[in-house]
Amino acid sequence: MFLWWGDGLIQFYNDSYSPIFGTQGRHPKAMGQKGIDCWPEMWDFIYPLITKVLSTGESVWYDDLLMPILRNGKMDDAYWTFSYSPIRDDQRQIKGVLVICNETTEKVNHSRILKENRDELEFAITAAEFGTFDLNPATNRFGANARLKKWFGLKSDEEIQLPIALESIADWDRQRVMESIRKALDYGSGGKYDIEYTIVHPKTKKRRIVHALGKAWFDQNKTAYRFNGTLQDITQHKKAAEELQKSRQLTDLTIKSMGLGLFNIDFADNTIDYSPEFSLLLTGSIKKNCKRKDFLKYLHPEDLQLRSQAIQNGIENGSFFYTPRVIWDDGSIHRIAVSAARILTSDGKTSAFSGTIADISQQEKNRDALRLAESRLQQAQRDAAVLFKNVTDSSPTGLWLCNTQGMMTYFNKTLIEFTGLPYEELLAGRWTRVIYEQDYLQAKKAFLDAIQSRKHFDVLFRAEKNTGELIWCRAAGDPFFDSDGNYGGYAGFCMDMDEIISGRKAITESQHKISAMVEQSPFGICLFTGLDMKIEIANDIMVSYWGKDRSVIGLPMEEAVPELKGQPFMDLLQEVYRTGETYYGHAVPADLKVNGKLGTYYFEFTYTPIRDSKGEIYGIMDIAVDVTDQVMASKKLEETRLALTGAIELAELATWTLDAGEKTITCSERFKNWLGMDTSTAPREQFLERISPPYRDKVSLALEEALSGSSEHFYDYEFEIVNKITGQQRIIHANAQVLYSKDGSVAALSGTAQDVTKQRSLQQELAFKVKEKTAELVSANAELEASNRELSQFAYIASHDLQEPIRKISIFTDMMRSNLDKNPQKVQFYIDKILTSSRRMENLIKDVLQFSKLANITQQFEPVDLNDAVADVLTDFELIIEQKNAVVQIGELPIVEAIPLQMSQLFGNLVSNALKYTKPDAPPQISITAQPMAESEKRLHALDLELEHIKIEVRDNGIGFSQQHAEQIFNIFQRLHGNDQYSGTGIGLAMCRKIMQNHKGEITASSQEGVGTAFTLIFPRLHEK
């Protein structure tokens, strides 16, 4: 307690205050000294407070205020809780200021340290990973690591039955866990598994609470084939949560024990709401249903003016504080501290005051309570530190902490024993010595990049244990933040991954061998075994030939494909099995039930006997190609027209033709419905009436320019139409080709129209989200624009390229009819022209349909050895390579995660072009090389830096082309040469670009006329980080 008195502010204090000065402080000379002489370091702050109390008679109060003090020969940062109250003389004049003060520096520092320790403990426990499990749903066999088996009290057998493991789960949780596992194995649940439950050790009866996270994996039949995940011991976490709840309850109790009274005064109706403590502190007893004026009579008459001033200040400044006296019912006088703040209405006017009152005569008792609270905080801090060390040291996983600069601040016992280095050396940075030299830079970069970006990191590297053993390790960590959002450093773990890495490699190699044998073939392939010709292996192409699904694998051929009974194939298989002689079938018909319909198909196939190590035949390899299209060539013209109609319907396009002479428009049924017309042919004006006014004149002018022959030969416009019946609005993208008569005049405008309303709406939505949220939708917008370009190109071929052979057929048919009796030689010439146009149309539609399949990715990504893929492609071109004396050089190519068939199509098209566009005087030279991309290159191409990308170059010495066409050649149906020079449809390189897009990559070309061309492929080796 402290007192300033008189004009000179002479100070007096009691013995309890003297320790504040310090051992080398101002005591005892401060007694009777002027305030300005005693406190020069803080006088600028405290003197205005003293002046305010002396001039206004209002008390001031501060909690945990930072105010440095000069003591013990130096400035100390100190925190204070204090109040300044006016002291009056015998004439009731304010002559001094009473200070009730308590230093809270230790409490504030302890609170902050305790909070930081709790944050570190929380992140360390969250980052730890413990037990792992793996369940085979088909066999119900359950595997786990040694730690999990120890928790469950299981034997060390490699695998056990799941029910045996479930016996260690507490009775009250077992059924819930079984139901959660059943739900995860249901495809509809997404395979997620997240549950907490209790384990009871069968021998020690020790209970352990765990948090299980897992995922079920499903095959193409939506059947779970694997269920694995992790378990984390959260027993201590649960106990800590209970302690936290107790701490919160203790805090609530402490607040109540402070004896604060709460009140709210509503100025609208002059009512007051209050707590029982309010009436107790004001009157000496708990009173209910009192009005505001009832309490005013308890205020000391001499303090009523003080109250009025305080309320007025509150109205002006938003809050008030004053310390009046109150006279209780028993006649005793008490001093209370009243603190309140105003509540504003929506128009900024004061509507009420809410606040608290406290009996400040009890401050000494409150200080005792504060000292007790500080003692508890100190004990809690010590307990938290011990708990943190015990929890982390008991973990079998290595745990660590680092500060914001990446300097290590903690290692648990597991990491210390792993490295064999003293704790002090580990903290000094010597933990890096255990990392294998070849992996050091990679691991260091991953860690430093994460520290800089404050993101999760996860890295694999080899490390040398203190025993000298070299093992694979996994280190991972996450940044942690305090409750105020301030970055505090990283918490993470380091665990032995040697066993897991070895197992994964073995599985990957096994899967690759199986898939490479079947799936990488561009033909149908299967393996029959035994006399009953059981289907041992079959790829998707062969299964599709049979019209079946993969459930036929494992069945005898006659049972799997019963419609083959009575056909020659079973006898041929038995003959090959008996004689060991390979059989070759050419265009052999087979009646097969595909998609539920029995039909006749034609195949080229070989039956090759397969022998074991003893030379005995145990199976037959069947390699087949569907050649039905070639056999049915005579029917192709009609099928082509039907396919064209189907393709237009598939693309949801409408067709229309404007007759230049009649000025009428004929449209398809879809276009008629869009416009709300009752006829498919009508004057042009009726169509224009259904175009929205802002577009009508522009569309009419564009049509006139196209018909006049003054504009380009191709019409491309986008506008809005209105259905006259329903009022529905659509945005239409129309394309058309100008058709000319024999005399060169414009005969008609024929083309397609597409409803792009949804695309335009999506573009607007994407543009808004890109600007508002993230850059992710930039990619989606680019894909949409690419889709529009492909649709536009498709519309072009639908209206021009595919119609061009039809027009030729029509023209040559007319000519042939005119010369049937006049000139037989010309008739044969016209027939050859018709057949040539028909074959060109057939090739165009076949390539269009092949290209359209690339837009619908149904095949799964899987490991593909590009060396094998390119070797298979070169086998297909063996004859032309030999004929042209071509030299092909192939470098070492990587294994990538891709769609096998599309990789074959990609390299097939590039090699085909290299062999096609050659110079007549030079043998073709082709090279294919690959190399990983450096980080600088990935940054240049704006690629994901965390994914490994490869760059493959396919180079030739062919005729080349001008670099200005380097982008144009990838557009569908774009060709730089006529069919009379080099045959083709102009779709091959467009397919290559689409395949690279499907694999999240890119393809570019660089070329020089007469020198050659180089195609560069860039795509990720794996599609997951």
PDB file of N, CA and C in Angstrom, residues 885-923:
ATOM      1  N   ASN A 885      15.318 -48.453 -94.846  1.00  0.00           N
ATOM      2  CA  ASN A 885      16.672 -48.477 -94.271  1.00  0.00           C
ATOM      3  C   ASN A 885      16.789 -47.473 -93.121  1.00  0.00           C
ATOM      4  N   ALA A 886      15.734 -47.379 -92.317  1.00  0.00           N
ATOM      5  CA  ALA A 886      15.710 -46.409 -91.230  1.00  0.00           C
ATOM      6  C   ALA A 886      16.620 -46.851 -90.089  1.00  0.00           C
ATOM      7  N   VAL A 887      17.241 -45.867 -89.428  1.00  0.00           N
ATOM      8  CA  VAL A 887      18.085 -46.112 -88.253  1.00  0.00           C
ATOM      9  C   VAL A 887      17.346 -45.547 -87.037  1.00  0.00           C
ATOM     10  N   VAL A 888      17.055 -46.411 -86.060  1.00  0.00           N
ATOM     11  CA  VAL A 888      16.299 -45.995 -84.870  1.00  0.00           C
ATOM     12  C   VAL A 888      17.184 -46.205 -83.641  1.00  0.00           C
ATOM     13  N   GLN A 889      17.389 -45.128 -82.892  1.00  0.00           N
ATOM     14  CA  GLN A 889      18.190 -45.192 -81.669  1.00  0.00           C
ATOM     15  C   GLN A 889      17.296 -44.868 -80.474  1.00  0.00           C
ATOM     16  N   ILE A 890      17.262 -45.783 -79.506  1.00  0.00           N
ATOM     17  CA  ILE A 890      16.400 -45.614 -78.329  1.00  0.00           C
ATOM     18  C   ILE A 890      17.279 -45.556 -77.085  1.00  0.00           C
ATOM     19  N   GLY A 891      17.181 -44.454 -76.324  1.00  0.00           N
ATOM     20  CA  GLY A 891      17.900 -44.346 -75.062  1.00  0.00           C
ATOM     21  C   GLY A 891      17.170 -45.073 -73.945  1.00  0.00           C
ATOM     22  N   GLU A 892      17.706 -45.035 -72.741  1.00  0.00           N
ATOM     23  CA  GLU A 892      17.060 -45.661 -71.585  1.00  0.00           C
ATOM     24  C   GLU A 892      15.831 -44.840 -71.201  1.00  0.00           C
ATOM     25  N   LEU A 893      14.656 -45.469 -71.233  1.00  0.00           N
ATOM     26  CA  LEU A 893      13.402 -44.775 -70.936  1.00  0.00           C
ATOM     27  C   LEU A 893      12.900 -45.193 -69.557  1.00  0.00           C
ATOM     28  N   PRO A 894      12.161 -44.319 -68.877  1.00  0.00           N
ATOM     29  CA  PRO A 894      11.750 -44.607 -67.489  1.00  0.00           C
ATOM     30  C   PRO A 894      10.476 -45.444 -67.426  1.00  0.00           C
ATOM     31  N   ILE A 895      10.158 -45.901 -66.236  1.00  0.00           N
ATOM     32  CA  ILE A 895       8.847 -46.492 -65.926  1.00  0.00           C
ATOM     33  C   ILE A 895       7.975 -45.379 -65.381  1.00  0.00           C
ATOM     34  N   VAL A 896       6.809 -45.179 -65.984  1.00  0.00           N
ATOM     35  CA  VAL A 896       5.930 -44.076 -65.606  1.00  0.00           C
ATOM     36  C   VAL A 896       4.564 -44.610 -65.209  1.00  0.00           C
ATOM     37  N   GLU A 897       3.816 -43.755 -64.538  1.00  0.00           N
ATOM     38  CA  GLU A 897       2.435 -44.077 -64.172  1.00  0.00           C
ATOM     39  C   GLU A 897       1.543 -43.510 -65.280  1.00  0.00           C
ATOM     40  N   ALA A 898       0.913 -44.391 -66.082  1.00  0.00           N
ATOM     41  CA  ALA A 898       0.214 -43.937 -67.275  1.00  0.00           C
ATOM     42  C   ALA A 898      -0.839 -44.964 -67.675  1.00  0.00           C
ATOM     43  N   ILE A 899      -1.556 -44.632 -68.774  1.00  0.00           N
ATOM     44  CA  ILE A 899      -2.511 -45.550 -69.386  1.00  0.00           C
ATOM     45  C   ILE A 899      -1.758 -46.280 -70.509  1.00  0.00           C
ATOM     46  N   PRO A 900      -1.559 -47.589 -70.401  1.00  0.00           N
ATOM     47  CA  PRO A 900      -0.694 -48.296 -71.346  1.00  0.00           C
ATOM     48  C   PRO A 900      -1.087 -48.091 -72.808  1.00  0.00           C
ATOM     49  N   LEU A 901      -2.381 -48.241 -73.131  1.00  0.00           N
ATOM     50  CA  LEU A 901      -2.811 -48.135 -74.519  1.00  0.00           C
ATOM     51  C   LEU A 901      -2.487 -46.757 -75.087  1.00  0.00           C
ATOM     52  N   GLN A 902      -2.711 -45.708 -74.297  1.00  0.00           N
ATOM     53  CA  GLN A 902      -2.467 -44.366 -74.796  1.00  0.00           C
ATOM     54  C   GLN A 902      -0.975 -44.101 -74.995  1.00  0.00           C
ATOM     55  N   MET A 903      -0.121 -44.715 -74.197  1.00  0.00           N
ATOM     56  CA  MET A 903       1.318 -44.576 -74.423  1.00  0.00           C
ATOM     57  C   MET A 903       1.708 -45.218 -75.769  1.00  0.00           C
ATOM     58  N   SER A 904       1.088 -46.369 -76.078  1.00  0.00           N
ATOM     59  CA  SER A 904       1.368 -47.015 -77.366  1.00  0.00           C
ATOM     60  C   SER A 904       0.881 -46.133 -78.515  1.00  0.00           C
ATOM     61  N   GLN A 905      -0.326 -45.530 -78.358  1.00  0.00           N
ATOM     62  CA  GLN A 905      -0.839 -44.634 -79.405  1.00  0.00           C
ATOM     63  C   GLN A 905       0.066 -43.415 -79.576  1.00  0.00           C
ATOM     64  N   LEU A 906       0.551 -42.866 -78.473  1.00  0.00           N
ATOM     65  CA  LEU A 906       1.390 -41.673 -78.520  1.00  0.00           C
ATOM     66  C   LEU A 906       2.666 -41.929 -79.325  1.00  0.00           C
ATOM     67  N   PHE A 907       3.435 -42.960 -78.932  1.00  0.00           N
ATOM     68  CA  PHE A 907       4.692 -43.217 -79.639  1.00  0.00           C
ATOM     69  C   PHE A 907       4.442 -43.792 -81.038  1.00  0.00           C
ATOM     70  N   GLY A 908       3.309 -44.502 -81.200  1.00  0.00           N
ATOM     71  CA  GLY A 908       2.982 -45.014 -82.525  1.00  0.00           C
ATOM     72  C   GLY A 908       2.782 -43.887 -83.521  1.00  0.00           C
ATOM     73  N   ASN A 909       2.040 -42.828 -83.130  1.00  0.00           N
ATOM     74  CA  ASN A 909       1.812 -41.693 -84.034  1.00  0.00           C
ATOM     75  C   ASN A 909       3.110 -40.943 -84.332  1.00  0.00           C
ATOM     76  N   LEU A 910       3.955 -40.735 -83.315  1.00  0.00           N
ATOM     77  CA  LEU A 910       5.194 -39.974 -83.534  1.00  0.00           C
ATOM     78  C   LEU A 910       6.172 -40.744 -84.434  1.00  0.00           C
ATOM     79  N   VAL A 911       6.296 -42.072 -84.202  1.00  0.00           N
ATOM     80  CA  VAL A 911       7.184 -42.872 -85.050  1.00  0.00           C
ATOM     81  C   VAL A 911       6.630 -42.960 -86.467  1.00  0.00           C
ATOM     82  N   SER A 912       5.284 -43.097 -86.582  1.00  0.00           N
ATOM     83  CA  SER A 912       4.660 -43.161 -87.905  1.00  0.00           C
ATOM     84  C   SER A 912       4.948 -41.899 -88.701  1.00  0.00           C
ATOM     85  N   ASN A 913       4.817 -40.721 -88.080  1.00  0.00           N
ATOM     86  CA  ASN A 913       5.103 -39.456 -88.782  1.00  0.00           C
ATOM     87  C   ASN A 913       6.571 -39.380 -89.193  1.00  0.00           C
ATOM     88  N   ALA A 914       7.479 -39.832 -88.307  1.00  0.00           N
ATOM     89  CA  ALA A 914       8.902 -39.778 -88.631  1.00  0.00           C
ATOM     90  C   ALA A 914       9.235 -40.649 -89.839  1.00  0.00           C
ATOM     91  N   LEU A 915       8.513 -41.785 -89.988  1.00  0.00           N
ATOM     92  CA  LEU A 915       8.755 -42.669 -91.128  1.00  0.00           C
ATOM     93  C   LEU A 915       8.020 -42.197 -92.386  1.00  0.00           C
ATOM     94  N   LYS A 916       6.950 -41.407 -92.197  1.00  0.00           N
ATOM     95  CA  LYS A 916       6.147 -40.958 -93.341  1.00  0.00           C
ATOM     96  C   LYS A 916       6.775 -39.749 -94.020  1.00  0.00           C
ATOM     97  N   TYR A 917       7.106 -38.707 -93.236  1.00  0.00           N
ATOM     98  CA  TYR A 917       7.580 -37.445 -93.804  1.00  0.00           C
ATOM     99  C   TYR A 917       9.107 -37.471 -93.931  1.00  0.00           C
ATOM    100  N   THR A 918       9.612 -38.286 -94.844  1.00  0.00           N
ATOM    101  CA  THR A 918      11.062 -38.448 -95.019  1.00  0.00           C
ATOM    102  C   THR A 918      11.517 -37.838 -96.332  1.00  0.00           C
ATOM    103  N   LYS A 919      12.795 -37.553 -96.392  1.00  0.00           N
ATOM    104  CA  LYS A 919      13.394 -37.039 -97.627  1.00  0.00           C
ATOM    105  C   LYS A 919      13.775 -38.230 -98.530  1.00  0.00           C
ATOM    106  N   PRO A 920      13.525 -38.122 -99.821  1.00  0.00           N
ATOM    107  CA  PRO A 920      13.759 -39.280-100.705  1.00  0.00           C
ATOM    108  C   PRO A 920      15.229 -39.655-100.832  1.00  0.00           C
ATOM    109  N   ASP A 921      16.114 -38.725-100.544  1.00  0.00           N
ATOM    110  CA  ASP A 921      17.527 -38.993-100.783  1.00  0.00           C
ATOM    111  C   ASP A 921      18.292 -39.319 -99.492  1.00  0.00           C
ATOM    112  N   ALA A 922      17.602 -39.473 -98.386  1.00  0.00           N
ATOM    113  CA  ALA A 922      18.316 -39.732 -97.118  1.00  0.00           C
ATOM    114  C   ALA A 922      17.556 -40.774 -96.312  1.00  0.00           C
ATOM    115  N   PRO A 923      18.235 -41.830 -95.809  1.00  0.00           N
ATOM    116  CA  PRO A 923      17.555 -42.828 -94.963  1.00  0.00           C
ATOM    117  C   PRO A 923      17.062 -42.144 -93.680  1.00  0.00           C
TER     118      PRO A 923
END
